[in-house]
PDB file of C-alpha atoms in Angstrom:
ATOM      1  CA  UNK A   1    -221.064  57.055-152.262  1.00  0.00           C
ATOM      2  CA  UNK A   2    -220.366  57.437-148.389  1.00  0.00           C
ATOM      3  CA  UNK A   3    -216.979  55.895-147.263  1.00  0.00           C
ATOM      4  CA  UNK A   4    -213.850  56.854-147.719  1.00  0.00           C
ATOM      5  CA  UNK A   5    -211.885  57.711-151.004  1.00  0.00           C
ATOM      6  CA  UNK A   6    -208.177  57.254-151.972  1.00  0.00           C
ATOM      7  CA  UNK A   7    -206.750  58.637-155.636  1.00  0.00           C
ATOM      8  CA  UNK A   8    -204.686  57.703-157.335  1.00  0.00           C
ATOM      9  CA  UNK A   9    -205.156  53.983-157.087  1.00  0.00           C
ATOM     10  CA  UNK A  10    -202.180  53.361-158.880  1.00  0.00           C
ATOM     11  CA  UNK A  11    -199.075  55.721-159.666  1.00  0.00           C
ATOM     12  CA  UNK A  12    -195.478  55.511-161.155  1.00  0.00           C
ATOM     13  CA  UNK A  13    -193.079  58.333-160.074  1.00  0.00           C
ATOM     14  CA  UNK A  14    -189.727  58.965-160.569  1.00  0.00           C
ATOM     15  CA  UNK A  15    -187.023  59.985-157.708  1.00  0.00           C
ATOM     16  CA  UNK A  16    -187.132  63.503-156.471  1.00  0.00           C
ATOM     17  CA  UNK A  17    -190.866  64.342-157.846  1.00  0.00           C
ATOM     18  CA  UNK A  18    -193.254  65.423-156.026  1.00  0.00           C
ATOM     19  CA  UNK A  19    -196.456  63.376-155.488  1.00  0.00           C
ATOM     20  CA  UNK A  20    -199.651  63.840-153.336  1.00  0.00           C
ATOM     21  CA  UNK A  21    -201.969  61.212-152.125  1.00  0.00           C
ATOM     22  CA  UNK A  22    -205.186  62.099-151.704  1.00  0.00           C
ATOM     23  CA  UNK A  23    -208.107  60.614-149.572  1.00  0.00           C
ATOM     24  CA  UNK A  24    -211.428  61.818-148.493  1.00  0.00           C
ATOM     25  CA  UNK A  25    -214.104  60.888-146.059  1.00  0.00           C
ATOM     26  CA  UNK A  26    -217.646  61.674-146.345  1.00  0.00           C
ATOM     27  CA  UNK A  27    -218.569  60.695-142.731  1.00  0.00           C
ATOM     28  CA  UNK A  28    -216.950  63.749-140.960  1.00  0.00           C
ATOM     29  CA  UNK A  29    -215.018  61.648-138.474  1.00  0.00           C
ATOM     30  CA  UNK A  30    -212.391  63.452-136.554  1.00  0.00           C
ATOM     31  CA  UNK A  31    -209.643  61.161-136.530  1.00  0.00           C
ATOM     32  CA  UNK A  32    -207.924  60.368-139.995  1.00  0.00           C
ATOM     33  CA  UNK A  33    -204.744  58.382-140.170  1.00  0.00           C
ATOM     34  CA  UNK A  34    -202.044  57.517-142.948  1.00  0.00           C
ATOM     35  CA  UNK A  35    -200.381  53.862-143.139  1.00  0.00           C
ATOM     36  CA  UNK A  36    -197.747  52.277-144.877  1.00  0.00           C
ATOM     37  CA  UNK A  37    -197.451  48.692-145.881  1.00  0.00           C
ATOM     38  CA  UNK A  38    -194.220  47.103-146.451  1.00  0.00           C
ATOM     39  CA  UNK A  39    -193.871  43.267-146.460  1.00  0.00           C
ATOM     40  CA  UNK A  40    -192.207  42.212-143.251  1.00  0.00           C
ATOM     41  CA  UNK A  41    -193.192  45.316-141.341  1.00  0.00           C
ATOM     42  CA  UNK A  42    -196.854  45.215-141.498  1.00  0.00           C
ATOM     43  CA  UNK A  43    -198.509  48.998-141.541  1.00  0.00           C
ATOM     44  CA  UNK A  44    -196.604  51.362-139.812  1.00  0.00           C
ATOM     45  CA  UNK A  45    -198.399  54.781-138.846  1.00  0.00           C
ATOM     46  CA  UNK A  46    -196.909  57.950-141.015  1.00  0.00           C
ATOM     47  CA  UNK A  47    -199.070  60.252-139.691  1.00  0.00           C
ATOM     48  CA  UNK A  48    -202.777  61.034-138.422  1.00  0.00           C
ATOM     49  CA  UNK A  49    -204.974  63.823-137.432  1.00  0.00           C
ATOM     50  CA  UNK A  50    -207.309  64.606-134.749  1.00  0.00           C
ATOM     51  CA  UNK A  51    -209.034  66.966-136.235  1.00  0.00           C
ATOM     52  CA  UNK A  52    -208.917  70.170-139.043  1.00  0.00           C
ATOM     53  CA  UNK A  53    -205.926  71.551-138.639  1.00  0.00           C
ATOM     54  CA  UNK A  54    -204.418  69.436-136.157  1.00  0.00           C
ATOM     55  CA  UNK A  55    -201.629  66.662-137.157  1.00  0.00           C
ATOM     56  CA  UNK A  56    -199.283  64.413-135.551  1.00  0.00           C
ATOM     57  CA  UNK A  57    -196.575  62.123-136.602  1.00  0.00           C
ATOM     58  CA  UNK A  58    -196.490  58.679-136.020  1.00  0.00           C
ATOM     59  CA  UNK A  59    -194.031  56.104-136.475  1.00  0.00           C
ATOM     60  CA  UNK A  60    -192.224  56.835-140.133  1.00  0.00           C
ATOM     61  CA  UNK A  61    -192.934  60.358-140.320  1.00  0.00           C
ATOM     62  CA  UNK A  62    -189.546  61.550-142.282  1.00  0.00           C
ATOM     63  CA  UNK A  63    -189.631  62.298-145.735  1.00  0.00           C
ATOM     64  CA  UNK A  64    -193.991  62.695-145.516  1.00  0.00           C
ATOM     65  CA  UNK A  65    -196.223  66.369-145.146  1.00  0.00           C
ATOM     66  CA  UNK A  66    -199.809  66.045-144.021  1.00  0.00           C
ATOM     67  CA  UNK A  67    -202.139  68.895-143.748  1.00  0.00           C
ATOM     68  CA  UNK A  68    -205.789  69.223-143.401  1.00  0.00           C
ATOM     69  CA  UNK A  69    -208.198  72.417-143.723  1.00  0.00           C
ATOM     70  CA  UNK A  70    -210.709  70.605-143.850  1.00  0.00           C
ATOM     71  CA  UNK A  71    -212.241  67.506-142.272  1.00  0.00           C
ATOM     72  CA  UNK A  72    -213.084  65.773-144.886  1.00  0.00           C
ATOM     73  CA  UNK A  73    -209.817  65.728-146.576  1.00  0.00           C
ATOM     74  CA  UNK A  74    -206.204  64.491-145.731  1.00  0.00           C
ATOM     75  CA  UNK A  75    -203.463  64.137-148.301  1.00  0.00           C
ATOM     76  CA  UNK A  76    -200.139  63.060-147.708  1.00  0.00           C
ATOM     77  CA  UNK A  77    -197.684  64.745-149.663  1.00  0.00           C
ATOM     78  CA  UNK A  78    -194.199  63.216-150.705  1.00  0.00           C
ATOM     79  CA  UNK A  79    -191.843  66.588-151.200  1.00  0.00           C
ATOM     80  CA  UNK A  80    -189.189  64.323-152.617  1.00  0.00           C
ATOM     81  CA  UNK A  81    -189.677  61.238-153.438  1.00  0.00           C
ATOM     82  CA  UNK A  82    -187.412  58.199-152.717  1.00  0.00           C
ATOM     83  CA  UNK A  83    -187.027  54.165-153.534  1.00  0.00           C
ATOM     84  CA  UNK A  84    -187.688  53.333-150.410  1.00  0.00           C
ATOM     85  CA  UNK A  85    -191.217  55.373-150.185  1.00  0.00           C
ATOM     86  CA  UNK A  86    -192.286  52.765-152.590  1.00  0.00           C
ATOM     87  CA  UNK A  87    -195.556  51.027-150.883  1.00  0.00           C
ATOM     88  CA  UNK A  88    -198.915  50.253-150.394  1.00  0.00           C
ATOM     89  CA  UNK A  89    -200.355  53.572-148.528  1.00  0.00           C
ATOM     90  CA  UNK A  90    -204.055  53.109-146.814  1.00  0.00           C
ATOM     91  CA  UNK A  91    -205.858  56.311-145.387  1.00  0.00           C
ATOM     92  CA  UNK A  92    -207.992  55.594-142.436  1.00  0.00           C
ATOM     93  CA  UNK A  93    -210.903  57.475-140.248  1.00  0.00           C
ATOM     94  CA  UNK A  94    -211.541  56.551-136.661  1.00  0.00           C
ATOM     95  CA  UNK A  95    -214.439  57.462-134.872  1.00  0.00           C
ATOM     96  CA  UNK A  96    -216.216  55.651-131.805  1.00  0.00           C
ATOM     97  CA  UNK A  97    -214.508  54.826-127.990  1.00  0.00           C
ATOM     98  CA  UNK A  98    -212.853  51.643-129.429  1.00  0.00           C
ATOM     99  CA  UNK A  99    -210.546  53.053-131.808  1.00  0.00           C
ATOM    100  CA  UNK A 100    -212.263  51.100-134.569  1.00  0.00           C
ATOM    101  CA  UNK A 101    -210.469  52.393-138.171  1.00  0.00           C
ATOM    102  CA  UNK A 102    -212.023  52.090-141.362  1.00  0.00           C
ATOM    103  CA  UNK A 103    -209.830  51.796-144.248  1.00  0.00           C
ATOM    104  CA  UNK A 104    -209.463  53.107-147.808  1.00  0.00           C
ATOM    105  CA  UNK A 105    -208.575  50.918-150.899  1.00  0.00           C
ATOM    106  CA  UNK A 106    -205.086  51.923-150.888  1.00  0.00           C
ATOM    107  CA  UNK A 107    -202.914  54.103-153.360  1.00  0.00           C
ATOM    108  CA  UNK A 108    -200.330  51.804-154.644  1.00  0.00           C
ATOM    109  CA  UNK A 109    -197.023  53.828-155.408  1.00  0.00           C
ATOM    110  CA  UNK A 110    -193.947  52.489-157.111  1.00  0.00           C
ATOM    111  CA  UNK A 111    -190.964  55.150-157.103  1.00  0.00           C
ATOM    112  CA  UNK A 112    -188.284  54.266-159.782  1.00  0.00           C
TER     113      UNK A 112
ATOM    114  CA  UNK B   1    -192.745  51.124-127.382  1.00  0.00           C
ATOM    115  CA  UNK B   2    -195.525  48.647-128.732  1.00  0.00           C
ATOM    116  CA  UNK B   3    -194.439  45.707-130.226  1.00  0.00           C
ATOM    117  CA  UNK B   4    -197.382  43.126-132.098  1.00  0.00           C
ATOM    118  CA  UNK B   5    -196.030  40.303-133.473  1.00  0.00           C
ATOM    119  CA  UNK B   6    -197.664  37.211-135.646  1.00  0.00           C
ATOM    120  CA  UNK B   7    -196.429  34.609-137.415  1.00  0.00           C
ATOM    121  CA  UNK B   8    -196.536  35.381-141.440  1.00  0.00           C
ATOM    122  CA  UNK B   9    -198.181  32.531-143.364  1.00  0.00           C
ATOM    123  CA  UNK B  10    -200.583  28.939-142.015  1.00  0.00           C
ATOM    124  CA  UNK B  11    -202.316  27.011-144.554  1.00  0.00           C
ATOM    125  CA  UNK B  12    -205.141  24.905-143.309  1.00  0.00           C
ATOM    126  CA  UNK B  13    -207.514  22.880-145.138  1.00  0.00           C
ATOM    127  CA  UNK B  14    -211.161  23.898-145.988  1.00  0.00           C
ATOM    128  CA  UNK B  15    -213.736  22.596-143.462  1.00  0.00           C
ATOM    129  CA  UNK B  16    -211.024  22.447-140.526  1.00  0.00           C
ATOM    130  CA  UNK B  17    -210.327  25.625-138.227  1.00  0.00           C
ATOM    131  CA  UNK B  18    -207.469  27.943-138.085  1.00  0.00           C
ATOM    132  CA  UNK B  19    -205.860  29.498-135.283  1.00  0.00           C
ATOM    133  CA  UNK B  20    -204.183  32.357-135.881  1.00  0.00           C
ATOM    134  CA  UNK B  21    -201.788  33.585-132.831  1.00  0.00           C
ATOM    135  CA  UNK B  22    -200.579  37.431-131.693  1.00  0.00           C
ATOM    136  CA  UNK B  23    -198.361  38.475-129.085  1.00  0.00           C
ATOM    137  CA  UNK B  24    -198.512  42.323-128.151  1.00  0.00           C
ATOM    138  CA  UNK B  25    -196.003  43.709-125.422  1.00  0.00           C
ATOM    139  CA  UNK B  26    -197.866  46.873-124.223  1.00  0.00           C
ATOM    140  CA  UNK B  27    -199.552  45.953-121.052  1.00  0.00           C
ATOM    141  CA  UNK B  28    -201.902  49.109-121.229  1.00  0.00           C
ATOM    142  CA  UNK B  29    -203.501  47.873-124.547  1.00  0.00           C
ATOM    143  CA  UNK B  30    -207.212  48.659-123.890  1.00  0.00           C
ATOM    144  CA  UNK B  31    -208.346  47.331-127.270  1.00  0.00           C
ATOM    145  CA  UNK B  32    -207.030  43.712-129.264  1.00  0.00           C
ATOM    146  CA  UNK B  33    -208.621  44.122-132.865  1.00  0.00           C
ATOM    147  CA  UNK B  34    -208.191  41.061-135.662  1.00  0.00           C
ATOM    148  CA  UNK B  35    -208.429  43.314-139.098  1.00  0.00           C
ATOM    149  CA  UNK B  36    -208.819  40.759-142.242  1.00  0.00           C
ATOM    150  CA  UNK B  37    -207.174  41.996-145.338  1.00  0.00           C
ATOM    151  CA  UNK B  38    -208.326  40.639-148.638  1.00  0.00           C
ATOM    152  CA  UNK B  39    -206.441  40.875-151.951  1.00  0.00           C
ATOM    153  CA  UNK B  40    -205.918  44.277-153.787  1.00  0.00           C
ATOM    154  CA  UNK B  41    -208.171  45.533-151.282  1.00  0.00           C
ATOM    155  CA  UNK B  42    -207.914  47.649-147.578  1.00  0.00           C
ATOM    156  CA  UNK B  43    -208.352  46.377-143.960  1.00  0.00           C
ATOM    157  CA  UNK B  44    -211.636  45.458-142.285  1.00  0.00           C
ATOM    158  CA  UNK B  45    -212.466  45.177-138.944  1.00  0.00           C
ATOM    159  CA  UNK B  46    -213.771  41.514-138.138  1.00  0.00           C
ATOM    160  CA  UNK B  47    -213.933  41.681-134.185  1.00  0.00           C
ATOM    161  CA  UNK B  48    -212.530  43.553-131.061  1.00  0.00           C
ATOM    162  CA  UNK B  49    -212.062  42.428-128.038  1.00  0.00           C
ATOM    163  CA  UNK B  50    -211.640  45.311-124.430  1.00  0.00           C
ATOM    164  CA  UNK B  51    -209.200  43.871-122.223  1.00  0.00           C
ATOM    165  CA  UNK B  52    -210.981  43.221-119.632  1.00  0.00           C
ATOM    166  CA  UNK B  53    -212.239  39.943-121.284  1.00  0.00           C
ATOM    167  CA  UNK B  54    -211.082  36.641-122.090  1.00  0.00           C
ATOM    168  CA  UNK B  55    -213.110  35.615-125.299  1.00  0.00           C
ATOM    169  CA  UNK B  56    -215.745  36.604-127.379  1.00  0.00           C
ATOM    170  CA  UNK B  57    -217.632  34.385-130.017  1.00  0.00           C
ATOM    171  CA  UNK B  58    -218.981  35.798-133.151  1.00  0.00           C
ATOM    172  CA  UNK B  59    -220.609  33.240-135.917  1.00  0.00           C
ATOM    173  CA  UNK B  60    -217.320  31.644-136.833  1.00  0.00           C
ATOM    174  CA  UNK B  61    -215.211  33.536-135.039  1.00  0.00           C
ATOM    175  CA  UNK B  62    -213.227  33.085-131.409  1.00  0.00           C
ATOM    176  CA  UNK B  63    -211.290  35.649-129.767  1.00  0.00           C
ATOM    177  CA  UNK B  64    -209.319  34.499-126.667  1.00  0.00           C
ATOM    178  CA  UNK B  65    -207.428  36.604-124.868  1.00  0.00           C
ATOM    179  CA  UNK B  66    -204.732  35.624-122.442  1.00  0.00           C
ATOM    180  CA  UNK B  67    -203.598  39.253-120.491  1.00  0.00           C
ATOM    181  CA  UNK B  68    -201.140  37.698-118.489  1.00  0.00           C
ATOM    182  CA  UNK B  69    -198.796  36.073-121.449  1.00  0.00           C
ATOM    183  CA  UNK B  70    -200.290  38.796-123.954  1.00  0.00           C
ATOM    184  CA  UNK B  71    -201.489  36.573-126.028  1.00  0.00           C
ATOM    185  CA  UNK B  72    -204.219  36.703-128.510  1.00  0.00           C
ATOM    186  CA  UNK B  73    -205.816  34.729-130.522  1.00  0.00           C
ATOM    187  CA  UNK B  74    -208.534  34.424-133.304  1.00  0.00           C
ATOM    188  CA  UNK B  75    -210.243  30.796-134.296  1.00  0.00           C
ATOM    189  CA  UNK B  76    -212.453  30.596-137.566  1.00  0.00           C
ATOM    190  CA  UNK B  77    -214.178  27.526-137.548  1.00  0.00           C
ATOM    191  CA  UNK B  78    -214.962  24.951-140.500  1.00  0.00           C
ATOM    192  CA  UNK B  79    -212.589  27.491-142.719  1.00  0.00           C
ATOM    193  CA  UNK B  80    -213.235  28.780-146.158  1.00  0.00           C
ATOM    194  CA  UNK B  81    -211.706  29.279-149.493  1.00  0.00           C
ATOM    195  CA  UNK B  82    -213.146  32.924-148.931  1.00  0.00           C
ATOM    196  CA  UNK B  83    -211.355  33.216-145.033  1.00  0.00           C
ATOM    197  CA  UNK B  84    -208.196  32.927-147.555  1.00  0.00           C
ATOM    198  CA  UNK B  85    -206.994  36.497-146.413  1.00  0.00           C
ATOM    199  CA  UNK B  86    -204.019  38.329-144.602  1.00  0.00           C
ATOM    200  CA  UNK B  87    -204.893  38.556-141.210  1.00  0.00           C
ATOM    201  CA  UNK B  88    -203.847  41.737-138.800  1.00  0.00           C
ATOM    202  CA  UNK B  89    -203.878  41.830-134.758  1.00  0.00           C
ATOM    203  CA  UNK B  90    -203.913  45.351-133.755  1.00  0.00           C
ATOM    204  CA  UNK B  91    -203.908  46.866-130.272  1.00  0.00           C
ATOM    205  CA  UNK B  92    -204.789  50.935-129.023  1.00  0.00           C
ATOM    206  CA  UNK B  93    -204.794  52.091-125.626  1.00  0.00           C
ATOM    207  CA  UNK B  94    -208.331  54.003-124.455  1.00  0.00           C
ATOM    208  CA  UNK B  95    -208.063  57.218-125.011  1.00  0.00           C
ATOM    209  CA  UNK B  96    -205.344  57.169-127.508  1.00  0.00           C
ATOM    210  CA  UNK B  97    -205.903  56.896-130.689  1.00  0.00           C
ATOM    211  CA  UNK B  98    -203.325  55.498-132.479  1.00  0.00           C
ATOM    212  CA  UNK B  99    -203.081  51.897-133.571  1.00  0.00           C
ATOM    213  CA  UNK B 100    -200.420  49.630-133.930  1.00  0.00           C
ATOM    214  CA  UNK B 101    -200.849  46.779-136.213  1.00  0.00           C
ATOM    215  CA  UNK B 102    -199.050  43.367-136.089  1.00  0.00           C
ATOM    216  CA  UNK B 103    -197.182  42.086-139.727  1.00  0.00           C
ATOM    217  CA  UNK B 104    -199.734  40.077-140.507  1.00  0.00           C
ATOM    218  CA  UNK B 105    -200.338  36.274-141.108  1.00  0.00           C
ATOM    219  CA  UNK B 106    -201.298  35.004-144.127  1.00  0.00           C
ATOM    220  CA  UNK B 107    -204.232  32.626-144.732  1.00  0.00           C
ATOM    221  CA  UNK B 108    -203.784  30.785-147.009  1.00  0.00           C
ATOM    222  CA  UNK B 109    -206.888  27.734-147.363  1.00  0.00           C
ATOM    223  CA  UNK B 110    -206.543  24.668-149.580  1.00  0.00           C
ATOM    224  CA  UNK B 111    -209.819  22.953-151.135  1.00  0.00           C
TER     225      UNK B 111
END
């Protein structure tokens, strides 16, 4: 199906572990973005990218690795995972002159 | 830096409307978005609004824009128990493609 797809939906980790988000677009749009969501602080931007092989940190970069090698696909990799990285994460694709983002399901991630 | 804020939580009534109100402090915002969040689920886009204009109607839905106080708001007429949602303003500046997002105000509608 055409849209955009975040796995896993759901995931328990422990602190210090690795753990990679994954999302992937099937439209080919150049801009792909990673949000948080934390209650009180709305979504804040981790990261985004303006194309394959070209990333940029937003707002709460610390702590987060992005790549992409390819342009349908952007995961967000926690090296070492802390309490407070526990949150709602949303991938997103822009495309258009209006910065109009269209938004994954969400990955929600509890770190214990 | 941009700042969006909202007010977290109204609870209106089904049938009347809702207001829901934004402040932004960036000046060069280009684009005003109102996202709706429903539960479990990600953002969608319900409107936009360039900056250049002071309201835009769509169905339900009123946008007003007030550039001078930075001031935005979004007005859903004769409100449902499906409008119950979280609510996000948003601004981006043309040619920049970031987005900041406001907290969010939750909508919560009583039958």
């Amino acid at each position: 199906d055409a849209g955009i797809t975040q796995s896993p939906r759901y995931k328990i980790t422990e602190t210090g572990r690795q753990v990679t988000l994954m999302c992937h677009q099937t439209w080919s749009h150049s801009y792909m973005f990673w949000y948080r969501q934390d209650l009180g602080h709305g979504l804040r931007l981790i990261y985004y990218s303006a194309a394959a092989d070209i990333t940029d940190k937003g707002e709460v970069p610390d702590g987060y690795v992005v790549s992409r090698s390819k342009t349908e696909n952007f995961p967000l990799t926690l090296e070492s995972a802390t309490r407070s990285q526990t949150s709602v994460y949303f991938c997103a694709t822009g495309t258009g002159g209006a910065n109009v983002l269209t938004f994954g399901a969400g990955s929600r991630l509890t770190v214990l | 830096g941009e700042d969006v804020e909202q007010s977290l939580f109204l609870s209106v009534r089904e049938g009347d409307s809702s207001v829901i109100n934004c402040t932004y402090t960036d000046s060069s915002s280009t684009y005003l978005y109102w996202y709706k969040q429903e539960p479990g689920a990600g953002l969608q886009l319900l409107t936009y609004i360039f900056s250049n204009m002071d309201m835009k109607q769509d169905q339900r839905l009123t946008v007003l824009l007030n550039k001078k106080d930075k001031h935005l708001s979004l007005r859903i007429a004769d409100t449902q128990t499906g409008d119950s949602a979280i609510y996000f303003c948003a601004e981006s500046k043309e040619g920049y493609q970031k987005v900041t997002f406001g907290t969010g105000t939750k909508l919560q509608v009583i039958p």
